[in-house]
PDB file of C-alpha atoms in Angstrom:
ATOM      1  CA  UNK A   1     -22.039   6.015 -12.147  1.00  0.00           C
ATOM      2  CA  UNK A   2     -19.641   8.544 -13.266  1.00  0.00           C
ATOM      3  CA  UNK A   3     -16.545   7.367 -15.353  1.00  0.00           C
ATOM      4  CA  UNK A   4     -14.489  10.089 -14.577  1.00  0.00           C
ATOM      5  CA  UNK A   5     -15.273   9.569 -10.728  1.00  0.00           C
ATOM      6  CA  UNK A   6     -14.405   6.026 -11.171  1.00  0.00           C
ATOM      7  CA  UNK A   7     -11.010   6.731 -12.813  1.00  0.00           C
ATOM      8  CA  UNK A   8      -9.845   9.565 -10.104  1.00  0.00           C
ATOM      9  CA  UNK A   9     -10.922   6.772  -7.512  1.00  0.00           C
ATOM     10  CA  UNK A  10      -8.682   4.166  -8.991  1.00  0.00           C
ATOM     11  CA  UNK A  11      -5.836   6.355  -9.895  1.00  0.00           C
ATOM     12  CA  UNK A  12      -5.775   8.308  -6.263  1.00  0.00           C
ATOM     13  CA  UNK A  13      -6.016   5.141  -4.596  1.00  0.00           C
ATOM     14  CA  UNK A  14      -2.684   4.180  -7.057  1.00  0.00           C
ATOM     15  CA  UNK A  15      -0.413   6.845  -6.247  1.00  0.00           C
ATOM     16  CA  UNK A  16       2.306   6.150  -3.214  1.00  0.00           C
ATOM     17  CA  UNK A  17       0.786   8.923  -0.780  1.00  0.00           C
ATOM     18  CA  UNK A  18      -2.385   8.691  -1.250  1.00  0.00           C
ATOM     19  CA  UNK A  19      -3.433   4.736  -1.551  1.00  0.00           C
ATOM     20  CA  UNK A  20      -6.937   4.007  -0.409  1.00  0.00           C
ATOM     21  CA  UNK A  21      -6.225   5.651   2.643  1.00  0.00           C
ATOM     22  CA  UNK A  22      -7.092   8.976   0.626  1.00  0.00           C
ATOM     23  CA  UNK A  23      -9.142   7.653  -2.005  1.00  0.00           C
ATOM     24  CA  UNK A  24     -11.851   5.970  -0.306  1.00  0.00           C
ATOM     25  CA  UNK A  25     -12.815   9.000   1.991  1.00  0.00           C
ATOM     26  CA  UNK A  26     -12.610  11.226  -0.957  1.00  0.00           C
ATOM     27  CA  UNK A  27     -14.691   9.560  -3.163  1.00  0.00           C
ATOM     28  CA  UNK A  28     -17.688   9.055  -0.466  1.00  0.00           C
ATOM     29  CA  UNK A  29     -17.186  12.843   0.934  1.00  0.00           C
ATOM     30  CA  UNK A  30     -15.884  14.253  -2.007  1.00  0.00           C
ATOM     31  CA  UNK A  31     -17.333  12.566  -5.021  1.00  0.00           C
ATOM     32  CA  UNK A  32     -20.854  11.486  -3.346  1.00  0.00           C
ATOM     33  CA  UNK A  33     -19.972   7.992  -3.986  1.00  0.00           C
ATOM     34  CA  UNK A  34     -21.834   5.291  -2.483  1.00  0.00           C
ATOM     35  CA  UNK A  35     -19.092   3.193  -0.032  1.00  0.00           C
ATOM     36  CA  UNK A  36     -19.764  -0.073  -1.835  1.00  0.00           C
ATOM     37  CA  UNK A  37     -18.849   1.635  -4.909  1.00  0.00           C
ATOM     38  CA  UNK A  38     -15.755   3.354  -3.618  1.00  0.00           C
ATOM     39  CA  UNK A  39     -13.819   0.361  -2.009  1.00  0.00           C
ATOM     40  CA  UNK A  40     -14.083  -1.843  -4.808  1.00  0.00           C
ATOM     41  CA  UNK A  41     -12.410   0.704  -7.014  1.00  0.00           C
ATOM     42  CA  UNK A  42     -10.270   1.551  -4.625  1.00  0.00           C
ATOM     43  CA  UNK A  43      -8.856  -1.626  -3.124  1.00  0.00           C
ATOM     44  CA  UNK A  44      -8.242  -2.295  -7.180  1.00  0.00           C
ATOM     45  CA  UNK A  45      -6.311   1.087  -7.759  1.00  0.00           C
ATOM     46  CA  UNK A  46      -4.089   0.264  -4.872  1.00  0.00           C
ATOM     47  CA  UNK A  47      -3.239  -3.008  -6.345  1.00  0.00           C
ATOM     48  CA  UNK A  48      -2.261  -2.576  -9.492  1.00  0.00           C
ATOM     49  CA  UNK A  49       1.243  -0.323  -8.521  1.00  0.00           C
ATOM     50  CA  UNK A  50       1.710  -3.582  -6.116  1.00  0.00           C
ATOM     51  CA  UNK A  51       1.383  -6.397  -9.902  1.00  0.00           C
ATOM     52  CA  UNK A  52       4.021  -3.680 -11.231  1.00  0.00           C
ATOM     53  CA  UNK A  53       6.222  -2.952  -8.270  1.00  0.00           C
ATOM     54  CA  UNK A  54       6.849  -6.206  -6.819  1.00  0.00           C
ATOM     55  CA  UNK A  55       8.004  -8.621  -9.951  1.00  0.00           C
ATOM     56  CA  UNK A  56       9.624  -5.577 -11.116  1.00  0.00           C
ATOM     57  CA  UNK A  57      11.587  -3.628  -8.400  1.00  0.00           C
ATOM     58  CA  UNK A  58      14.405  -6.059  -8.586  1.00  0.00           C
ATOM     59  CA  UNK A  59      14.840  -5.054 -12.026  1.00  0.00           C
ATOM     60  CA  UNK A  60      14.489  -1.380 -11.210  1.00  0.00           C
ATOM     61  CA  UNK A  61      17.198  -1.986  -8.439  1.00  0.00           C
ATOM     62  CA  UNK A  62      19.719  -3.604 -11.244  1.00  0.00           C
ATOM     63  CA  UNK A  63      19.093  -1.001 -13.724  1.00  0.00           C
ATOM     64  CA  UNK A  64      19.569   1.814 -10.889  1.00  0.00           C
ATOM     65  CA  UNK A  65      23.035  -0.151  -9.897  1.00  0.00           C
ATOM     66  CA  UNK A  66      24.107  -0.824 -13.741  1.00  0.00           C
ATOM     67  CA  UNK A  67      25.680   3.083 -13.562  1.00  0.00           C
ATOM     68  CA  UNK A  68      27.937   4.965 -10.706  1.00  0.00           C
ATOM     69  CA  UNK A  69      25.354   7.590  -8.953  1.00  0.00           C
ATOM     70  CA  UNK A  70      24.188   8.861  -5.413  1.00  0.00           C
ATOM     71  CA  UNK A  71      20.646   6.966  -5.672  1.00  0.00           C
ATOM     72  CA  UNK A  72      22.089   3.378  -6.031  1.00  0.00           C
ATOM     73  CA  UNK A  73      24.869   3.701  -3.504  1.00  0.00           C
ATOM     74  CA  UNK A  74      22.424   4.808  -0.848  1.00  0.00           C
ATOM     75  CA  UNK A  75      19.503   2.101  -2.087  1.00  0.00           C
ATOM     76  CA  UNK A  76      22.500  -0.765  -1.987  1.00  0.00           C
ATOM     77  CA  UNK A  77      23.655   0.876   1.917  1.00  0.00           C
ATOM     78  CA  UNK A  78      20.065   0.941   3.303  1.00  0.00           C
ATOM     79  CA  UNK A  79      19.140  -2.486   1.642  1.00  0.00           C
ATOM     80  CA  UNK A  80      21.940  -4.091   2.867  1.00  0.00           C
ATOM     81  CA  UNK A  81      21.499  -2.378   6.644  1.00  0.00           C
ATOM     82  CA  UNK A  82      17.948  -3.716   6.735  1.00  0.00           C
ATOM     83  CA  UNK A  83      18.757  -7.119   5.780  1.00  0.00           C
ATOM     84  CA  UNK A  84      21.328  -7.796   7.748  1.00  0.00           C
ATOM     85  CA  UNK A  85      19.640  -6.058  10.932  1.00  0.00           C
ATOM     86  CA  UNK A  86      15.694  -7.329  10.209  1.00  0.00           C
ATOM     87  CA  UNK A  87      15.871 -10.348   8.073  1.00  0.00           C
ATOM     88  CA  UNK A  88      15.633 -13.285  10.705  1.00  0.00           C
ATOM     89  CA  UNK A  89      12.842 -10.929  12.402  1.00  0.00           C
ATOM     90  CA  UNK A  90      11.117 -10.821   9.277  1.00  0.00           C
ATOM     91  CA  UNK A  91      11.426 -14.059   8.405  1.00  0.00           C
ATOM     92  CA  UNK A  92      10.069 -15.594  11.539  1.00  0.00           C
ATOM     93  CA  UNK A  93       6.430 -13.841  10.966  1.00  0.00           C
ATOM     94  CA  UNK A  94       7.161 -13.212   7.118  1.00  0.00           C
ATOM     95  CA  UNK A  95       3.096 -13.402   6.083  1.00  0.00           C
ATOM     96  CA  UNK A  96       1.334 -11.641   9.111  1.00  0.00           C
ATOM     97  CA  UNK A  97       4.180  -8.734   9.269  1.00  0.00           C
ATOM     98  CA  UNK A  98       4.083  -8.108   5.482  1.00  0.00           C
ATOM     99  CA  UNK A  99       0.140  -8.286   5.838  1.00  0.00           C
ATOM    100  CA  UNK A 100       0.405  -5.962   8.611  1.00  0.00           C
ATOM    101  CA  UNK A 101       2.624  -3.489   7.014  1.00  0.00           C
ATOM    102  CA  UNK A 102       0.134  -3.477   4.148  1.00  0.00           C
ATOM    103  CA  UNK A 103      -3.241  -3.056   6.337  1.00  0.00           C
ATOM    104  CA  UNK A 104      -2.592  -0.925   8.872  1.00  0.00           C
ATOM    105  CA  UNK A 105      -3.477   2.634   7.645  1.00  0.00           C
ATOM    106  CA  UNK A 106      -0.827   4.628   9.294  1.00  0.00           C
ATOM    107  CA  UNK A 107       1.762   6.716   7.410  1.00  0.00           C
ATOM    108  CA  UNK A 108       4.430   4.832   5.931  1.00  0.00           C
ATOM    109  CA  UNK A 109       2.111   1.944   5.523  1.00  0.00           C
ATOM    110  CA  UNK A 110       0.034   0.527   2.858  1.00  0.00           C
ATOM    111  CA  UNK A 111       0.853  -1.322  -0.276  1.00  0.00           C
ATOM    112  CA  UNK A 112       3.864   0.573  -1.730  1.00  0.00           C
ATOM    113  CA  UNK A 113       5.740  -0.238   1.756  1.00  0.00           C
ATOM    114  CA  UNK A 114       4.816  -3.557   1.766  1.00  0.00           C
ATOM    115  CA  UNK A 115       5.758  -4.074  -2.068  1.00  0.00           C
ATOM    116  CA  UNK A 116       9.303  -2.471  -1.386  1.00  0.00           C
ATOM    117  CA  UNK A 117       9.653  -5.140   2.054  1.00  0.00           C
ATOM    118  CA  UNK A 118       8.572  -7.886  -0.339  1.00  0.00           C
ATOM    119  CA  UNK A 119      11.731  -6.573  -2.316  1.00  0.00           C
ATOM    120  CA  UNK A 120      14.591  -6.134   0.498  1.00  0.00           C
ATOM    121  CA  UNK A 121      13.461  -9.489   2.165  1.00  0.00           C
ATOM    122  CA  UNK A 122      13.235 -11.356  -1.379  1.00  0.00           C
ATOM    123  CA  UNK A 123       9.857 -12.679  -0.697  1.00  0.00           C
ATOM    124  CA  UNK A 124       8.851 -14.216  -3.968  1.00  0.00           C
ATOM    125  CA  UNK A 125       5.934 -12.576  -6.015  1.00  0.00           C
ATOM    126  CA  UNK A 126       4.005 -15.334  -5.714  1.00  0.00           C
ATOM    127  CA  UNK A 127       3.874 -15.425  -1.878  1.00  0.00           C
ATOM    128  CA  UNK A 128       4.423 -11.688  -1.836  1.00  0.00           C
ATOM    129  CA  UNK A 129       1.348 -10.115  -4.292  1.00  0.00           C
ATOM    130  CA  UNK A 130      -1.398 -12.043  -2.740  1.00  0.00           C
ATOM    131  CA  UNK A 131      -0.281 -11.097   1.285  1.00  0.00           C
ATOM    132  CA  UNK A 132      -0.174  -7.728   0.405  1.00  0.00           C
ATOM    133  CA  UNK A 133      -3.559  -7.999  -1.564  1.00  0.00           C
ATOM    134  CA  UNK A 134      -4.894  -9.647   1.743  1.00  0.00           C
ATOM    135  CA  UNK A 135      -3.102  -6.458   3.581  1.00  0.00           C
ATOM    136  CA  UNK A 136      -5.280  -4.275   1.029  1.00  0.00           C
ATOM    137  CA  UNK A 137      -8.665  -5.899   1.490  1.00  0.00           C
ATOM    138  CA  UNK A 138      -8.273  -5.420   5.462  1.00  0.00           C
ATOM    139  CA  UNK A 139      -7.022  -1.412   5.193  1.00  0.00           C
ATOM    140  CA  UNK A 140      -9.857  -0.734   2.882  1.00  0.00           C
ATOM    141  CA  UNK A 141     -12.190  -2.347   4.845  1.00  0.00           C
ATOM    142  CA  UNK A 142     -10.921  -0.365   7.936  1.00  0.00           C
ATOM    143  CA  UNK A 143     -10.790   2.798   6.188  1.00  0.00           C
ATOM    144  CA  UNK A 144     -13.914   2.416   4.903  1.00  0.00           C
ATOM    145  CA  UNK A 145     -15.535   1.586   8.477  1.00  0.00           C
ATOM    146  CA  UNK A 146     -13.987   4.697   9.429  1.00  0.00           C
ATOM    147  CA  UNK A 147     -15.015   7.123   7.120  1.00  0.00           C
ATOM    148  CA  UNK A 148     -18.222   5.699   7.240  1.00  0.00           C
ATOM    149  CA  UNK A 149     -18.775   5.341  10.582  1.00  0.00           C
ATOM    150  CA  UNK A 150     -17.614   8.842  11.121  1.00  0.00           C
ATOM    151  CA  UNK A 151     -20.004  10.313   8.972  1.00  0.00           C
ATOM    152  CA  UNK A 152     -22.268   8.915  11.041  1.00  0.00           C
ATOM    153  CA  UNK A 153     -21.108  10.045  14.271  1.00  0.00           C
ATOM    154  CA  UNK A 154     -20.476  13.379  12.977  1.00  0.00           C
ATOM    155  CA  UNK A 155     -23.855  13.708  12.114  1.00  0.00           C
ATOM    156  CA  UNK A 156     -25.185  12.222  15.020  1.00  0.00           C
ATOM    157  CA  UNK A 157     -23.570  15.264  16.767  1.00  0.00           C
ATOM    158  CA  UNK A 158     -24.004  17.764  15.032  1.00  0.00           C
ATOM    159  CA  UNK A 159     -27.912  17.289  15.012  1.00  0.00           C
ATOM    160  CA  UNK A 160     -27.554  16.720  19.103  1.00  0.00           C
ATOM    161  CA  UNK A 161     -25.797  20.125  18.884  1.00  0.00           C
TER     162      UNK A 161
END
């Protein structure tokens, strides 16, 4: 078990592109690692941006606002835009659409997205960090499966060819 393996695993699997989506496949093709190794590590690197992001984004926001610039007067016009145009839609399947936006690995999903939805559609921490840990466990599983699975396959035929 290789420390330094460990730690690219986690932080990868932290970072806003990458998420597990990136880390897991990496560390099985790229780091040899065992996929009951990699998941773990990675399912905890992608949640520890999400204990940051969502108690503290509103705070981010405020600070952001407190002075006149570009960056706040677009954040305040999009927020604002998505509220008012997805907030009863939201609302109405609030758990299994922020667990979906978190475990689907497509781009522009994962638990970044989901931590800045918890934020525009003020869905409290508490009900907010454990959905999107749920979303989390399910795209790491899924990823997983995949790269996994595809190894498999791969191999399968490329010994067949």
């Amino acid at each position: 078990m290789d420390l330094l393996d460990n730690l690219r695993t986690v932080l990868l699997a932290s970072t806003p592109i990458g998420e597990l989506r990136l880390a897991i496949p990496l560390a099985i093709y790229g780091l040899g690692m065992p996929w009951y190794q990699a998941l773990p590590l990675a399912l905890v690197g992608n949640l520890l941006p999400v204990l940051v992001l969502v108690p503290g984004l509103e705070r981010i926001a405020r600070l952001l606002e407190s002075f006149p610039n570009p960056a706040a007067t677009l954040l305040r016009w999009r927020t604002e835009r998505l509220r008012a145009t997805q907030t009863a839609r939201f609302q109405r399947y609030e758990a299994v659409a922020l667990v979906t936006l978190v475990a689907i690995p497509l781009p522009f999903t994962g638990a970044w997205t989901g931590s800045l939805a918890a934020w525009v559609f003020q869905v409290p921490a508490r009900r907010a960090i454990p959905l999107i840990a749920l979303g989390i466990l399910i795209a790491g599983v899924i990823v997983t499966l995949i790269t996994v699975l595809g190894e498999q396959v791969a191999g399968l035929l490329l010994d067949q060819g």
